[in-house]
Amino acid sequence: MKLRGLTAGLNSSGKFKYKASPCIHPAVHTRLTFAWRDQSPESVVDYLVVGGGVVGLAIARRLCRRFPEKTTFLLERHTRVGEETSSRNSEVIHAGLYYPPQSLKTRLCLRGRQLLYDHCQKSNIPFKRTGKLVVASQPDQRPYLEYLHAKAQSLSAPPYWNSSELREKGPVLPTELISGERARELESDLSRSIVAALWSPETGIVDSHTLMESLEKDIMESEGGALAYSTRAVRVDPYAENGEDGWVVQAVTGDAQDGDAMLARVLINASGLSGTLILNSLLDEQKKIPMYFARGSYASYSGSGISRVSHLIYPCPDAPSSAGKEKHSFHSLGTHLTLDLQGKVRFGPDLEWISPPSNEESDADFWMRHLVPDESRIKLMHEAVTRYLPDVEMDGLQPDYVGIRPKLAPPGGGFEDFVLRTDHTSDFLRSHKGKSQGAPMINLLGIESPGLTASLAIAEMVVEDRLVGTGEHLR
């Protein structure tokens, strides 16, 4: 396995496998293929992070800074970082509006927003606080905006919040409920049918690629950090021998026929769309975790109906209108208008559930075939957009790019929070029963929106709460 500047090609053999789930909507019970034989470790690393998206990068960077005397390796199976969900999204810095008050999504979005703006300012990463309007295009959507506004005003600061900002800026999530007339003063092309809007001044946009490059650079320049590109984990086994606990991870670079086995004292799985692979390879069949995939298409726009647009515009999400937890039971924030840092307009993402192949065993990367943008979604996207921007022309919409979101709940399955799950070698080794817990493995599952915004806060939680807070980093 080569580290740091590796640029070998993608693998063409030995791909991850999965078995189809017997669910109503097809899901993926992903698992590592155990065609790779068990090996004894040839080296030891203190922290091993699997997955080089924005979350994996943020975690590895924080580990390098928190424990400069330790070794931190990051494995990324593509030729460069952020090739999946992290580079195929709206690049929005979310304020934290939509999720249950006590959820990880809310807590980590609030704190992540604070950390991300601060990091962008200090590291010269392009960003802009654009503000956002969430618009109600019919009267029965107004109660939803009122609910969001009341919830925002009641939120308390999450752990690690910079308390000086409370004194300077007031609520942790400032919002304002405004009339349709006031919304049209801010964005003159909004439909006359807009009856109300929620103004969120803390929403913004960021250059996600420059952000990931900054995290990557910090890791590479650290004392004990290293990255391995085009390198995939093909087998993981719990290990406890000679007084040493950990996880034996076999990693293969490029098209190599043999892998390198290393002992990770702490294993962190941040592999996004492949997030259940490692854990499911160790769990009993009835405990395996299904994964669902949601395809989101984006369209660029050039034409009338968006004159002088300067804010992000979101419709009310397709959520039930009744009170309680059902208000969070949506899988998409709707086909919204976003801007890039050059002021160009795009709409998306929409929502299209995709299913794995029906055969018993297949490539878990089946979703890559769905990344090619086409015009099949343009008509539906146009219909969605013209509910709040009626003068947008369909001829001005062009397919731009496609992203895939990892989902832990099927269509209609309700709200699913981020999952940060900690297992230990003792959970899988009989020899450990009754003894110490052994080495931790932290699996990050279902990290979709607002994962980009929350990335630095997720890293903070993993390192400070899950490792430092429990002493599990100490050896």
CSV table of C-alpha atoms in Angstrom, one decimal:
chain,number,residue,atom,x,y,z
A,1,MET,CA,0.0,0.0,0.0
A,2,LYS,CA,1.4,3.4,-1.0
A,3,LEU,CA,0.6,6.5,1.0
A,4,ARG,CA,0.1,10.2,0.3
A,5,GLY,CA,0.6,10.9,-3.4
A,6,LEU,CA,-0.7,7.7,-4.9
A,7,THR,CA,-2.5,8.2,-8.2
A,8,ALA,CA,-3.1,4.6,-9.4
A,9,GLY,CA,-6.2,3.7,-11.4
A,10,LEU,CA,-9.5,2.4,-9.9
A,11,ASN,CA,-9.8,-1.3,-9.2
A,12,SER,CA,-11.3,-3.6,-11.8
A,13,SER,CA,-11.5,-6.8,-9.7
A,14,GLY,CA,-12.3,-7.9,-6.2
A,15,LYS,CA,-15.1,-5.5,-5.8
A,16,PHE,CA,-17.3,-5.4,-2.8
A,17,LYS,CA,-20.3,-7.7,-2.9
A,18,TYR,CA,-23.7,-7.6,-1.3
A,19,LYS,CA,-26.7,-9.8,-0.9
A,20,ALA,CA,-30.2,-8.4,-1.6
A,21,SER,CA,-32.4,-7.7,1.3
A,22,PRO,CA,-35.8,-9.3,1.6
A,23,CYS,CA,-37.5,-5.9,2.2
A,24,ILE,CA,-40.6,-4.5,0.6
A,25,HIS,CA,-38.5,-1.9,-1.1
A,26,PRO,CA,-35.2,-3.5,-2.3
A,27,ALA,CA,-32.3,-2.5,-0.1
A,28,VAL,CA,-28.7,-3.5,0.2
A,29,HIS,CA,-27.3,-5.7,3.0
A,30,THR,CA,-23.8,-4.8,1.9
A,31,ARG,CA,-20.9,-7.0,3.1
A,32,LEU,CA,-17.2,-7.4,2.4
A,33,THR,CA,-16.3,-10.4,0.3
A,34,PHE,CA,-14.3,-12.9,2.4
A,35,ALA,CA,-12.6,-14.4,-0.7
A,36,TRP,CA,-9.6,-12.7,0.8
A,37,ARG,CA,-8.0,-15.1,3.3
A,38,ASP,CA,-7.3,-14.2,6.9
A,39,GLN,CA,-3.9,-12.6,7.4
A,40,SER,CA,-1.8,-11.7,10.4
A,41,PRO,CA,-1.1,-8.0,10.7
A,42,GLU,CA,2.2,-6.7,9.3
A,43,SER,CA,2.0,-3.3,10.8
A,44,VAL,CA,0.2,-1.2,13.4
A,45,VAL,CA,-1.6,2.1,13.1
A,46,ASP,CA,-3.3,3.9,16.0
A,47,TYR,CA,-6.2,5.3,14.0
A,48,LEU,CA,-7.5,4.0,10.7
A,49,VAL,CA,-10.2,6.0,8.9
A,50,VAL,CA,-12.0,4.2,6.0
A,51,GLY,CA,-13.5,6.7,3.5
A,52,GLY,CA,-12.1,10.0,2.1
A,53,GLY,CA,-15.3,12.0,1.9
A,54,VAL,CA,-15.7,15.3,3.7
A,55,VAL,CA,-16.6,13.5,7.0
A,56,GLY,CA,-13.7,11.0,6.9
A,57,LEU,CA,-11.3,13.8,6.1
A,58,ALA,CA,-12.6,15.9,8.9
A,59,ILE,CA,-12.2,13.0,11.4
A,60,ALA,CA,-8.7,12.2,10.2
A,61,ARG,CA,-7.7,15.8,10.4
A,62,ARG,CA,-9.0,16.2,13.9
A,63,LEU,CA,-7.2,13.0,15.0
A,64,CYS,CA,-4.0,14.3,13.6
A,65,ARG,CA,-4.3,17.6,15.5
A,66,ARG,CA,-5.6,16.0,18.7
A,67,PHE,CA,-3.0,13.3,18.8
A,68,PRO,CA,0.1,14.4,16.9
A,69,GLU,CA,2.2,11.7,18.4
A,70,LYS,CA,-0.1,9.0,17.1
A,71,THR,CA,-0.4,7.6,13.6
A,72,THR,CA,-3.6,8.3,11.6
A,73,PHE,CA,-4.1,6.6,8.2
A,74,LEU,CA,-7.0,7.3,5.8
A,75,LEU,CA,-8.0,4.9,3.1
A,76,GLU,CA,-9.8,6.1,0.0
A,77,ARG,CA,-10.8,3.7,-2.7
A,78,HIS,CA,-11.0,6.3,-5.4
A,79,THR,CA,-8.1,8.1,-7.0
A,80,ARG,CA,-8.9,11.3,-5.1
A,81,VAL,CA,-11.0,12.3,-2.1
A,82,GLY,CA,-14.7,13.3,-2.1
A,83,GLU,CA,-15.7,11.4,-5.3
A,84,GLU,CA,-19.1,10.3,-4.1
A,85,THR,CA,-21.7,12.1,-1.9
A,86,SER,CA,-19.3,14.9,-0.8
A,87,SER,CA,-18.9,16.3,-4.4
A,88,ARG,CA,-22.4,15.6,-5.6
A,89,ASN,CA,-24.6,17.9,-3.5
A,90,SER,CA,-25.9,21.4,-3.3
A,91,GLU,CA,-22.8,22.8,-1.4
A,92,VAL,CA,-25.2,24.4,1.0
A,93,ILE,CA,-24.2,25.4,4.6
A,94,HIS,CA,-27.4,24.5,6.3
A,95,ALA,CA,-28.7,26.5,9.3
A,96,GLY,CA,-30.3,23.6,11.1
A,97,LEU,CA,-34.0,24.1,10.4
A,98,TYR,CA,-35.6,20.9,9.5
A,99,TYR,CA,-34.9,18.1,12.0
A,100,PRO,CA,-36.1,17.1,15.5
A,101,PRO,CA,-34.7,19.4,18.2
A,102,GLN,CA,-32.8,16.7,20.1
A,103,SER,CA,-31.6,14.8,17.0
A,104,LEU,CA,-28.0,14.4,16.0
A,105,LYS,CA,-28.8,16.1,12.7
A,106,THR,CA,-29.9,19.3,14.5
A,107,ARG,CA,-27.1,19.2,17.1
A,108,LEU,CA,-24.3,18.6,14.6
A,109,CYS,CA,-25.7,20.9,12.0
A,110,LEU,CA,-25.8,23.8,14.4
A,111,ARG,CA,-22.3,23.2,15.7
A,112,GLY,CA,-21.0,22.2,12.3
A,113,ARG,CA,-22.3,25.5,10.8
A,114,GLN,CA,-20.4,27.4,13.4
A,115,LEU,CA,-17.2,25.4,12.9
A,116,LEU,CA,-17.5,25.5,9.1
A,117,TYR,CA,-17.9,29.3,8.8
A,118,ASP,CA,-14.9,29.7,11.2
A,119,HIS,CA,-12.7,27.3,9.2
A,120,CYS,CA,-13.6,28.9,5.9
A,121,GLN,CA,-12.6,32.3,7.2
A,122,LYS,CA,-9.4,31.1,8.7
A,123,SER,CA,-8.4,29.0,5.7
A,124,ASN,CA,-9.5,31.3,2.9
A,125,ILE,CA,-12.1,28.8,1.6
A,126,PRO,CA,-14.6,30.5,-0.7
A,127,PHE,CA,-18.0,30.8,1.0
A,128,LYS,CA,-21.0,33.2,1.2
A,129,ARG,CA,-23.8,33.7,3.7
A,130,THR,CA,-26.6,34.0,1.1
A,131,GLY,CA,-29.6,33.5,3.4
A,132,LYS,CA,-32.5,31.2,2.5
A,133,LEU,CA,-36.2,31.6,2.0
A,134,VAL,CA,-38.4,28.6,2.7
A,135,VAL,CA,-41.7,29.4,0.9
A,136,ALA,CA,-45.2,28.2,1.4
A,137,SER,CA,-47.1,28.2,-1.9
A,138,GLN,CA,-50.5,27.3,-0.4
A,139,PRO,CA,-52.2,28.3,2.9
A,140,ASP,CA,-52.1,24.8,4.5
A,141,GLN,CA,-48.2,25.0,4.4
A,142,ARG,CA,-48.1,28.1,6.6
A,143,PRO,CA,-48.4,26.1,9.8
A,144,TYR,CA,-45.3,24.2,8.9
A,145,LEU,CA,-43.3,27.4,8.6
A,146,GLU,CA,-44.7,28.5,11.9
A,147,TYR,CA,-43.6,25.3,13.4
A,148,LEU,CA,-40.1,25.6,12.0
A,149,HIS,CA,-39.9,29.2,13.3
A,150,ALA,CA,-41.1,28.3,16.8
A,151,LYS,CA,-38.7,25.4,17.0
A,152,ALA,CA,-35.8,27.5,15.8
A,153,GLN,CA,-36.4,30.1,18.5
A,154,SER,CA,-36.5,27.4,21.2
A,155,LEU,CA,-33.3,25.6,20.4
A,156,SER,CA,-30.6,25.6,22.9
A,157,ALA,CA,-26.9,25.7,22.1
A,158,PRO,CA,-25.3,22.3,21.3
A,159,PRO,CA,-22.2,21.0,23.2
A,160,TYR,CA,-19.0,22.9,22.4
A,161,TRP,CA,-20.9,25.9,21.2
A,162,ASN,CA,-18.9,29.2,21.3
A,163,SER,CA,-20.9,31.0,23.9
A,164,SER,CA,-19.7,34.4,22.8
A,165,GLU,CA,-21.8,34.0,19.6
A,166,LEU,CA,-24.9,33.8,21.8
A,167,ARG,CA,-24.2,37.2,23.2
A,168,GLU,CA,-23.4,38.7,19.8
A,169,LYS,CA,-26.0,37.1,17.6
A,170,GLY,CA,-28.8,36.0,19.8
A,171,PRO,CA,-30.5,32.6,19.0
A,172,VAL,CA,-28.4,29.7,17.8
A,173,LEU,CA,-30.8,29.5,14.9
A,174,PRO,CA,-32.1,33.0,13.9
A,175,THR,CA,-35.2,32.9,11.7
A,176,GLU,CA,-38.0,35.3,10.7
A,177,LEU,CA,-41.5,34.5,9.6
A,178,ILE,CA,-42.5,36.9,6.9
A,179,SER,CA,-45.4,37.5,4.6
A,180,GLY,CA,-45.6,36.6,0.9
A,181,GLU,CA,-45.4,40.3,0.1
A,182,ARG,CA,-42.2,40.6,2.1
A,183,ALA,CA,-40.7,37.5,0.4
A,184,ARG,CA,-41.4,39.0,-3.0
A,185,GLU,CA,-39.6,42.1,-2.0
A,186,LEU,CA,-36.5,39.9,-1.4
A,187,GLU,CA,-37.1,37.8,-4.5
A,188,SER,CA,-39.3,39.6,-7.0
A,189,ASP,CA,-39.9,36.5,-9.2
A,190,LEU,CA,-41.6,34.5,-6.5
A,191,SER,CA,-45.1,33.4,-7.4
A,192,ARG,CA,-48.1,35.5,-6.3
A,193,SER,CA,-49.4,32.4,-4.7
A,194,ILE,CA,-46.7,32.4,-2.0
A,195,VAL,CA,-48.5,33.1,1.2
A,196,ALA,CA,-45.6,33.2,3.6
A,197,ALA,CA,-41.9,32.4,3.9
A,198,LEU,CA,-39.4,31.6,6.6
A,199,TRP,CA,-36.2,33.7,6.3
A,200,SER,CA,-33.0,32.0,7.5
A,201,PRO,CA,-30.0,34.4,7.4
A,202,GLU,CA,-27.4,31.9,8.5
A,203,THR,CA,-27.8,29.6,5.5
A,204,GLY,CA,-24.9,29.8,3.0
A,205,ILE,CA,-22.9,28.1,0.3
A,206,VAL,CA,-19.3,26.8,0.2
A,207,ASP,CA,-16.8,25.6,-2.3
A,208,SER,CA,-16.9,21.9,-1.1
A,209,HIS,CA,-13.9,20.9,-3.3
A,210,THR,CA,-11.6,23.6,-1.8
A,211,LEU,CA,-12.9,22.6,1.7
A,212,MET,CA,-11.9,19.0,1.1
A,213,GLU,CA,-8.5,20.0,-0.3
A,214,SER,CA,-7.8,22.1,2.8
A,215,LEU,CA,-8.6,19.1,5.1
A,216,GLU,CA,-6.5,16.8,2.9
A,217,LYS,CA,-3.6,19.2,3.0
A,218,ASP,CA,-3.8,19.4,6.8
A,219,ILE,CA,-3.6,15.6,7.1
A,220,MET,CA,-0.7,15.3,4.7
A,221,GLU,CA,1.3,18.0,6.5
A,222,SER,CA,0.8,16.6,9.9
A,223,GLU,CA,3.4,14.6,11.8
A,224,GLY,CA,1.5,11.2,11.9
A,225,GLY,CA,-1.1,11.5,9.2
A,226,ALA,CA,-1.1,9.7,5.8
A,227,LEU,CA,-3.6,9.1,3.0
A,228,ALA,CA,-3.8,6.1,0.7
A,229,TYR,CA,-5.7,6.6,-2.6
A,230,SER,CA,-7.1,3.9,-4.8
A,231,THR,CA,-7.0,1.7,-1.8
A,232,ARG,CA,-10.0,-0.3,-0.5
A,233,ALA,CA,-10.6,-2.3,2.6
A,234,VAL,CA,-11.4,-5.9,1.5
A,235,ARG,CA,-11.6,-7.7,4.9
A,236,VAL,CA,-11.9,-6.7,8.6
A,237,ASP,CA,-11.4,-9.0,11.5
A,238,PRO,CA,-11.4,-8.4,15.3
A,239,TYR,CA,-8.0,-9.2,16.9
A,240,ALA,CA,-6.9,-9.9,20.4
A,241,GLU,CA,-3.5,-11.5,20.9
A,242,ASN,CA,-0.4,-11.0,22.9
A,243,GLY,CA,-2.1,-8.2,24.9
A,244,GLU,CA,-2.9,-6.2,21.8
A,245,ASP,CA,-6.5,-5.4,20.8
A,246,GLY,CA,-7.6,-4.0,17.5
A,247,TRP,CA,-9.0,-4.7,14.0
A,248,VAL,CA,-7.0,-6.4,11.3
A,249,VAL,CA,-7.8,-4.5,8.1
A,250,GLN,CA,-6.7,-5.9,4.8
A,251,ALA,CA,-6.3,-3.1,2.2
A,252,VAL,CA,-5.7,-3.6,-1.5
A,253,THR,CA,-4.3,-0.8,-3.8
A,254,GLY,CA,-5.4,-0.6,-7.4
A,255,ASP,CA,-5.5,-4.0,-9.1
A,256,ALA,CA,-3.0,-5.7,-6.8
A,257,GLN,CA,-3.7,-9.4,-6.2
A,258,ASP,CA,-2.4,-9.2,-2.6
A,259,GLY,CA,-3.3,-6.9,0.2
A,260,ASP,CA,-1.5,-5.4,3.1
A,261,ALA,CA,-2.8,-6.4,6.6
A,262,MET,CA,-2.5,-3.8,9.3
A,263,LEU,CA,-3.7,-3.7,12.9
A,264,ALA,CA,-5.8,-0.7,13.7
A,265,ARG,CA,-6.1,0.1,17.4
A,266,VAL,CA,-9.1,2.3,16.6
A,267,LEU,CA,-11.1,1.8,13.4
A,268,ILE,CA,-13.5,4.5,12.1
A,269,ASN,CA,-15.7,3.6,9.2
A,270,ALA,CA,-16.8,6.8,7.3
A,271,SER,CA,-17.4,5.1,3.9
A,272,GLY,CA,-20.7,6.8,3.0
A,273,LEU,CA,-22.5,4.9,0.3
A,274,SER,CA,-20.6,1.8,1.4
A,275,GLY,CA,-21.1,2.5,5.0
A,276,THR,CA,-22.7,-0.8,6.1
A,277,LEU,CA,-20.0,-3.0,4.4
A,278,ILE,CA,-17.6,-3.4,7.3
A,279,LEU,CA,-20.2,-3.8,10.0
A,280,ASN,CA,-22.4,-6.2,8.1
A,281,SER,CA,-19.4,-8.4,7.4
A,282,LEU,CA,-19.2,-9.0,11.1
A,283,LEU,CA,-22.8,-9.1,12.2
A,284,ASP,CA,-25.1,-12.1,12.3
A,285,GLU,CA,-27.5,-12.3,9.3
A,286,GLN,CA,-30.6,-11.2,11.3
A,287,LYS,CA,-28.7,-8.1,12.6
A,288,LYS,CA,-27.4,-6.8,9.3
A,289,ILE,CA,-28.3,-3.2,8.4
A,290,PRO,CA,-30.0,-2.5,5.1
A,291,MET,CA,-29.1,0.5,2.9
A,292,TYR,CA,-31.3,2.4,0.6
A,293,PHE,CA,-30.3,4.7,-2.2
A,294,ALA,CA,-31.9,7.9,-3.3
A,295,ARG,CA,-30.9,9.5,-6.6
A,296,GLY,CA,-31.0,13.3,-6.9
A,297,SER,CA,-30.7,15.1,-10.2
A,298,TYR,CA,-29.6,18.7,-10.6
A,299,ALA,CA,-30.3,21.0,-13.5
A,300,SER,CA,-28.5,24.2,-14.4
A,301,TYR,CA,-30.7,27.1,-15.5
A,302,SER,CA,-30.3,30.1,-17.8
A,303,GLY,CA,-33.4,32.0,-18.7
A,304,SER,CA,-36.1,34.3,-17.5
A,305,GLY,CA,-37.9,34.1,-14.1
A,306,ILE,CA,-34.9,34.5,-11.9
A,307,SER,CA,-33.9,38.1,-12.3
A,308,ARG,CA,-31.5,39.4,-9.7
A,309,VAL,CA,-31.9,36.3,-7.6
A,310,SER,CA,-29.5,36.5,-4.6
A,311,HIS,CA,-30.9,34.0,-2.0
A,312,LEU,CA,-31.4,30.3,-1.9
A,313,ILE,CA,-35.1,29.4,-2.3
A,314,TYR,CA,-36.6,26.2,-0.9
A,315,PRO,CA,-40.2,25.0,-1.2
A,316,CYS,CA,-41.8,23.4,1.9
A,317,PRO,CA,-40.6,19.8,2.0
A,318,ASP,CA,-43.0,17.0,1.1
A,319,ALA,CA,-43.8,16.3,4.8
A,320,PRO,CA,-47.1,15.5,6.5
A,321,SER,CA,-48.9,18.6,7.8
A,322,SER,CA,-49.9,17.1,11.1
A,323,ALA,CA,-48.0,18.0,14.3
A,324,GLY,CA,-45.4,15.9,16.1
A,325,LYS,CA,-42.6,13.8,14.8
A,326,GLU,CA,-44.3,13.3,11.4
A,327,LYS,CA,-43.2,16.8,10.5
A,328,HIS,CA,-39.7,15.4,10.1
A,329,SER,CA,-40.8,12.4,8.0
A,330,PHE,CA,-39.5,13.6,4.7
A,331,HIS,CA,-36.7,12.2,2.5
A,332,SER,CA,-36.1,15.3,0.4
A,333,LEU,CA,-36.1,19.1,1.0
A,334,GLY,CA,-37.7,19.5,-2.4
A,335,THR,CA,-36.3,20.7,-5.7
A,336,HIS,CA,-34.8,24.0,-4.6
A,337,LEU,CA,-32.9,26.9,-6.1
A,338,THR,CA,-29.3,27.2,-5.2
A,339,LEU,CA,-26.5,29.4,-6.3
A,340,ASP,CA,-22.8,28.7,-6.8
A,341,LEU,CA,-20.1,31.2,-5.8
A,342,GLN,CA,-20.1,32.7,-9.3
A,343,GLY,CA,-23.9,33.4,-9.0
A,344,LYS,CA,-25.0,30.7,-11.4
A,345,VAL,CA,-28.4,29.1,-10.7
A,346,ARG,CA,-29.2,25.4,-10.5
A,347,PHE,CA,-32.2,23.5,-9.3
A,348,GLY,CA,-32.2,20.2,-7.4
A,349,PRO,CA,-32.0,17.7,-6.2
A,350,ASP,CA,-35.2,15.9,-6.9
A,351,LEU,CA,-35.8,12.4,-5.4
A,352,GLU,CA,-35.8,9.1,-7.3
A,353,TRP,CA,-35.4,5.8,-5.4
A,354,ILE,CA,-33.1,3.4,-7.1
A,355,SER,CA,-33.0,-0.4,-6.5
A,356,PRO,CA,-30.2,-2.8,-6.5
A,357,PRO,CA,-30.2,-5.6,-9.1
A,358,SER,CA,-32.4,-8.5,-8.3
A,359,ASN,CA,-29.7,-11.2,-8.6
A,360,GLU,CA,-28.5,-12.8,-5.4
A,361,GLU,CA,-25.0,-11.3,-5.5
A,362,SER,CA,-23.8,-8.3,-7.4
A,363,ASP,CA,-21.5,-5.3,-7.3
A,364,ALA,CA,-22.5,-3.0,-4.4
A,365,ASP,CA,-21.4,-0.1,-6.6
A,366,PHE,CA,-24.4,-0.6,-8.9
A,367,TRP,CA,-25.5,3.0,-8.1
A,368,MET,CA,-22.6,4.3,-10.2
A,369,ARG,CA,-24.6,3.4,-13.3
A,370,HIS,CA,-27.1,6.0,-12.2
A,371,LEU,CA,-24.7,9.0,-12.1
A,372,VAL,CA,-25.1,10.0,-15.7
A,373,PRO,CA,-27.4,13.0,-16.0
A,374,ASP,CA,-30.1,13.0,-18.6
A,375,GLU,CA,-33.3,14.9,-19.6
A,376,SER,CA,-35.7,12.3,-18.2
A,377,ARG,CA,-36.2,14.3,-15.0
A,378,ILE,CA,-36.4,17.8,-16.5
A,379,LYS,CA,-40.2,17.9,-17.0
A,380,LEU,CA,-40.9,16.9,-13.4
A,381,MET,CA,-38.3,19.3,-12.0
A,382,HIS,CA,-39.8,22.1,-14.1
A,383,GLU,CA,-43.3,21.3,-12.6
A,384,ALA,CA,-41.9,21.4,-9.1
A,385,VAL,CA,-39.9,24.7,-9.6
A,386,THR,CA,-42.8,26.6,-11.3
A,387,ARG,CA,-44.9,26.2,-8.2
A,388,TYR,CA,-42.8,28.9,-6.6
A,389,LEU,CA,-41.1,30.5,-9.6
A,390,PRO,CA,-43.7,30.5,-12.3
A,391,ASP,CA,-41.7,32.2,-15.1
A,392,VAL,CA,-38.9,29.6,-15.2
A,393,GLU,CA,-38.8,28.1,-18.7
A,394,MET,CA,-38.3,24.4,-19.3
A,395,ASP,CA,-36.1,25.1,-22.3
A,396,GLY,CA,-33.7,26.9,-19.9
A,397,LEU,CA,-33.1,23.8,-17.8
A,398,GLN,CA,-30.2,21.5,-18.7
A,399,PRO,CA,-29.1,18.3,-17.0
A,400,ASP,CA,-26.1,19.1,-14.8
A,401,TYR,CA,-25.0,16.3,-12.4
A,402,VAL,CA,-26.4,13.5,-10.2
A,403,GLY,CA,-25.8,12.6,-6.6
A,404,ILE,CA,-26.8,9.5,-4.6
A,405,ARG,CA,-27.8,9.8,-0.9
A,406,PRO,CA,-27.3,6.9,1.5
A,407,LYS,CA,-30.6,6.2,3.3
A,408,LEU,CA,-31.2,4.0,6.4
A,409,ALA,CA,-35.0,4.2,5.9
A,410,PRO,CA,-37.0,3.1,2.9
A,411,PRO,CA,-39.6,5.2,1.1
A,412,GLY,CA,-42.3,6.2,3.7
A,413,GLY,CA,-40.1,4.9,6.5
A,414,GLY,CA,-40.1,8.1,8.5
A,415,PHE,CA,-37.2,10.2,10.0
A,416,GLU,CA,-33.8,8.6,10.3
A,417,ASP,CA,-31.1,10.3,12.3
A,418,PHE,CA,-27.4,10.1,11.7
A,419,VAL,CA,-26.0,6.9,13.3
A,420,LEU,CA,-22.7,7.0,15.1
A,421,ARG,CA,-22.4,3.4,16.3
A,422,THR,CA,-19.6,2.1,18.5
A,423,ASP,CA,-18.7,-1.6,18.6
A,424,HIS,CA,-15.8,-3.3,20.2
A,425,THR,CA,-13.7,-6.3,19.5
A,426,SER,CA,-15.4,-7.9,22.6
A,427,ASP,CA,-18.7,-7.9,20.7
A,428,PHE,CA,-17.3,-10.3,18.1
A,429,LEU,CA,-14.6,-12.4,20.0
A,430,ARG,CA,-15.7,-15.1,22.4
A,431,SER,CA,-12.4,-14.9,24.1
A,432,HIS,CA,-13.3,-11.4,25.2
A,433,LYS,CA,-16.5,-12.3,27.0
A,434,GLY,CA,-16.3,-11.1,30.6
A,435,LYS,CA,-13.1,-9.2,30.0
A,436,SER,CA,-12.4,-5.6,28.8
A,437,GLN,CA,-14.3,-4.2,25.9
A,438,GLY,CA,-11.3,-4.2,23.7
A,439,ALA,CA,-10.7,-1.9,20.7
A,440,PRO,CA,-13.4,0.4,19.4
A,441,MET,CA,-14.8,0.6,15.9
A,442,ILE,CA,-17.0,3.6,15.1
A,443,ASN,CA,-19.4,3.3,12.2
A,444,LEU,CA,-20.9,6.4,10.7
A,445,LEU,CA,-24.1,5.4,8.9
A,446,GLY,CA,-26.7,7.3,7.0
A,447,ILE,CA,-24.6,10.5,6.7
A,448,GLU,CA,-26.5,12.4,4.1
A,449,SER,CA,-27.8,16.0,4.3
A,450,PRO,CA,-26.8,18.0,6.4
A,451,GLY,CA,-23.5,16.0,6.4
A,452,LEU,CA,-21.4,18.5,4.6
A,453,THR,CA,-22.4,21.2,7.1
A,454,ALA,CA,-22.0,18.9,10.0
A,455,SER,CA,-18.7,17.4,9.0
A,456,LEU,CA,-16.4,19.2,11.4
A,457,ALA,CA,-18.9,18.7,14.2
A,458,ILE,CA,-19.1,15.0,13.5
A,459,ALA,CA,-15.3,14.9,13.7
A,460,GLU,CA,-15.5,16.8,17.0
A,461,MET,CA,-18.1,14.3,18.4
A,462,VAL,CA,-16.2,11.2,17.3
A,463,VAL,CA,-12.9,12.4,18.7
A,464,GLU,CA,-13.8,14.3,21.8
A,465,ASP,CA,-16.9,12.4,22.9
A,466,ARG,CA,-16.5,8.8,21.6
A,467,LEU,CA,-12.7,8.6,22.0
A,468,VAL,CA,-11.3,11.2,24.4
A,469,GLY,CA,-14.4,11.2,26.6
A,470,THR,CA,-14.2,7.4,27.2
A,471,GLY,CA,-10.4,7.1,27.2
A,472,GLU,CA,-10.6,4.6,24.3
A,473,HIS,CA,-7.8,6.4,22.5
A,474,LEU,CA,-5.3,5.5,25.2
A,475,ARG,CA,-3.0,2.5,24.8
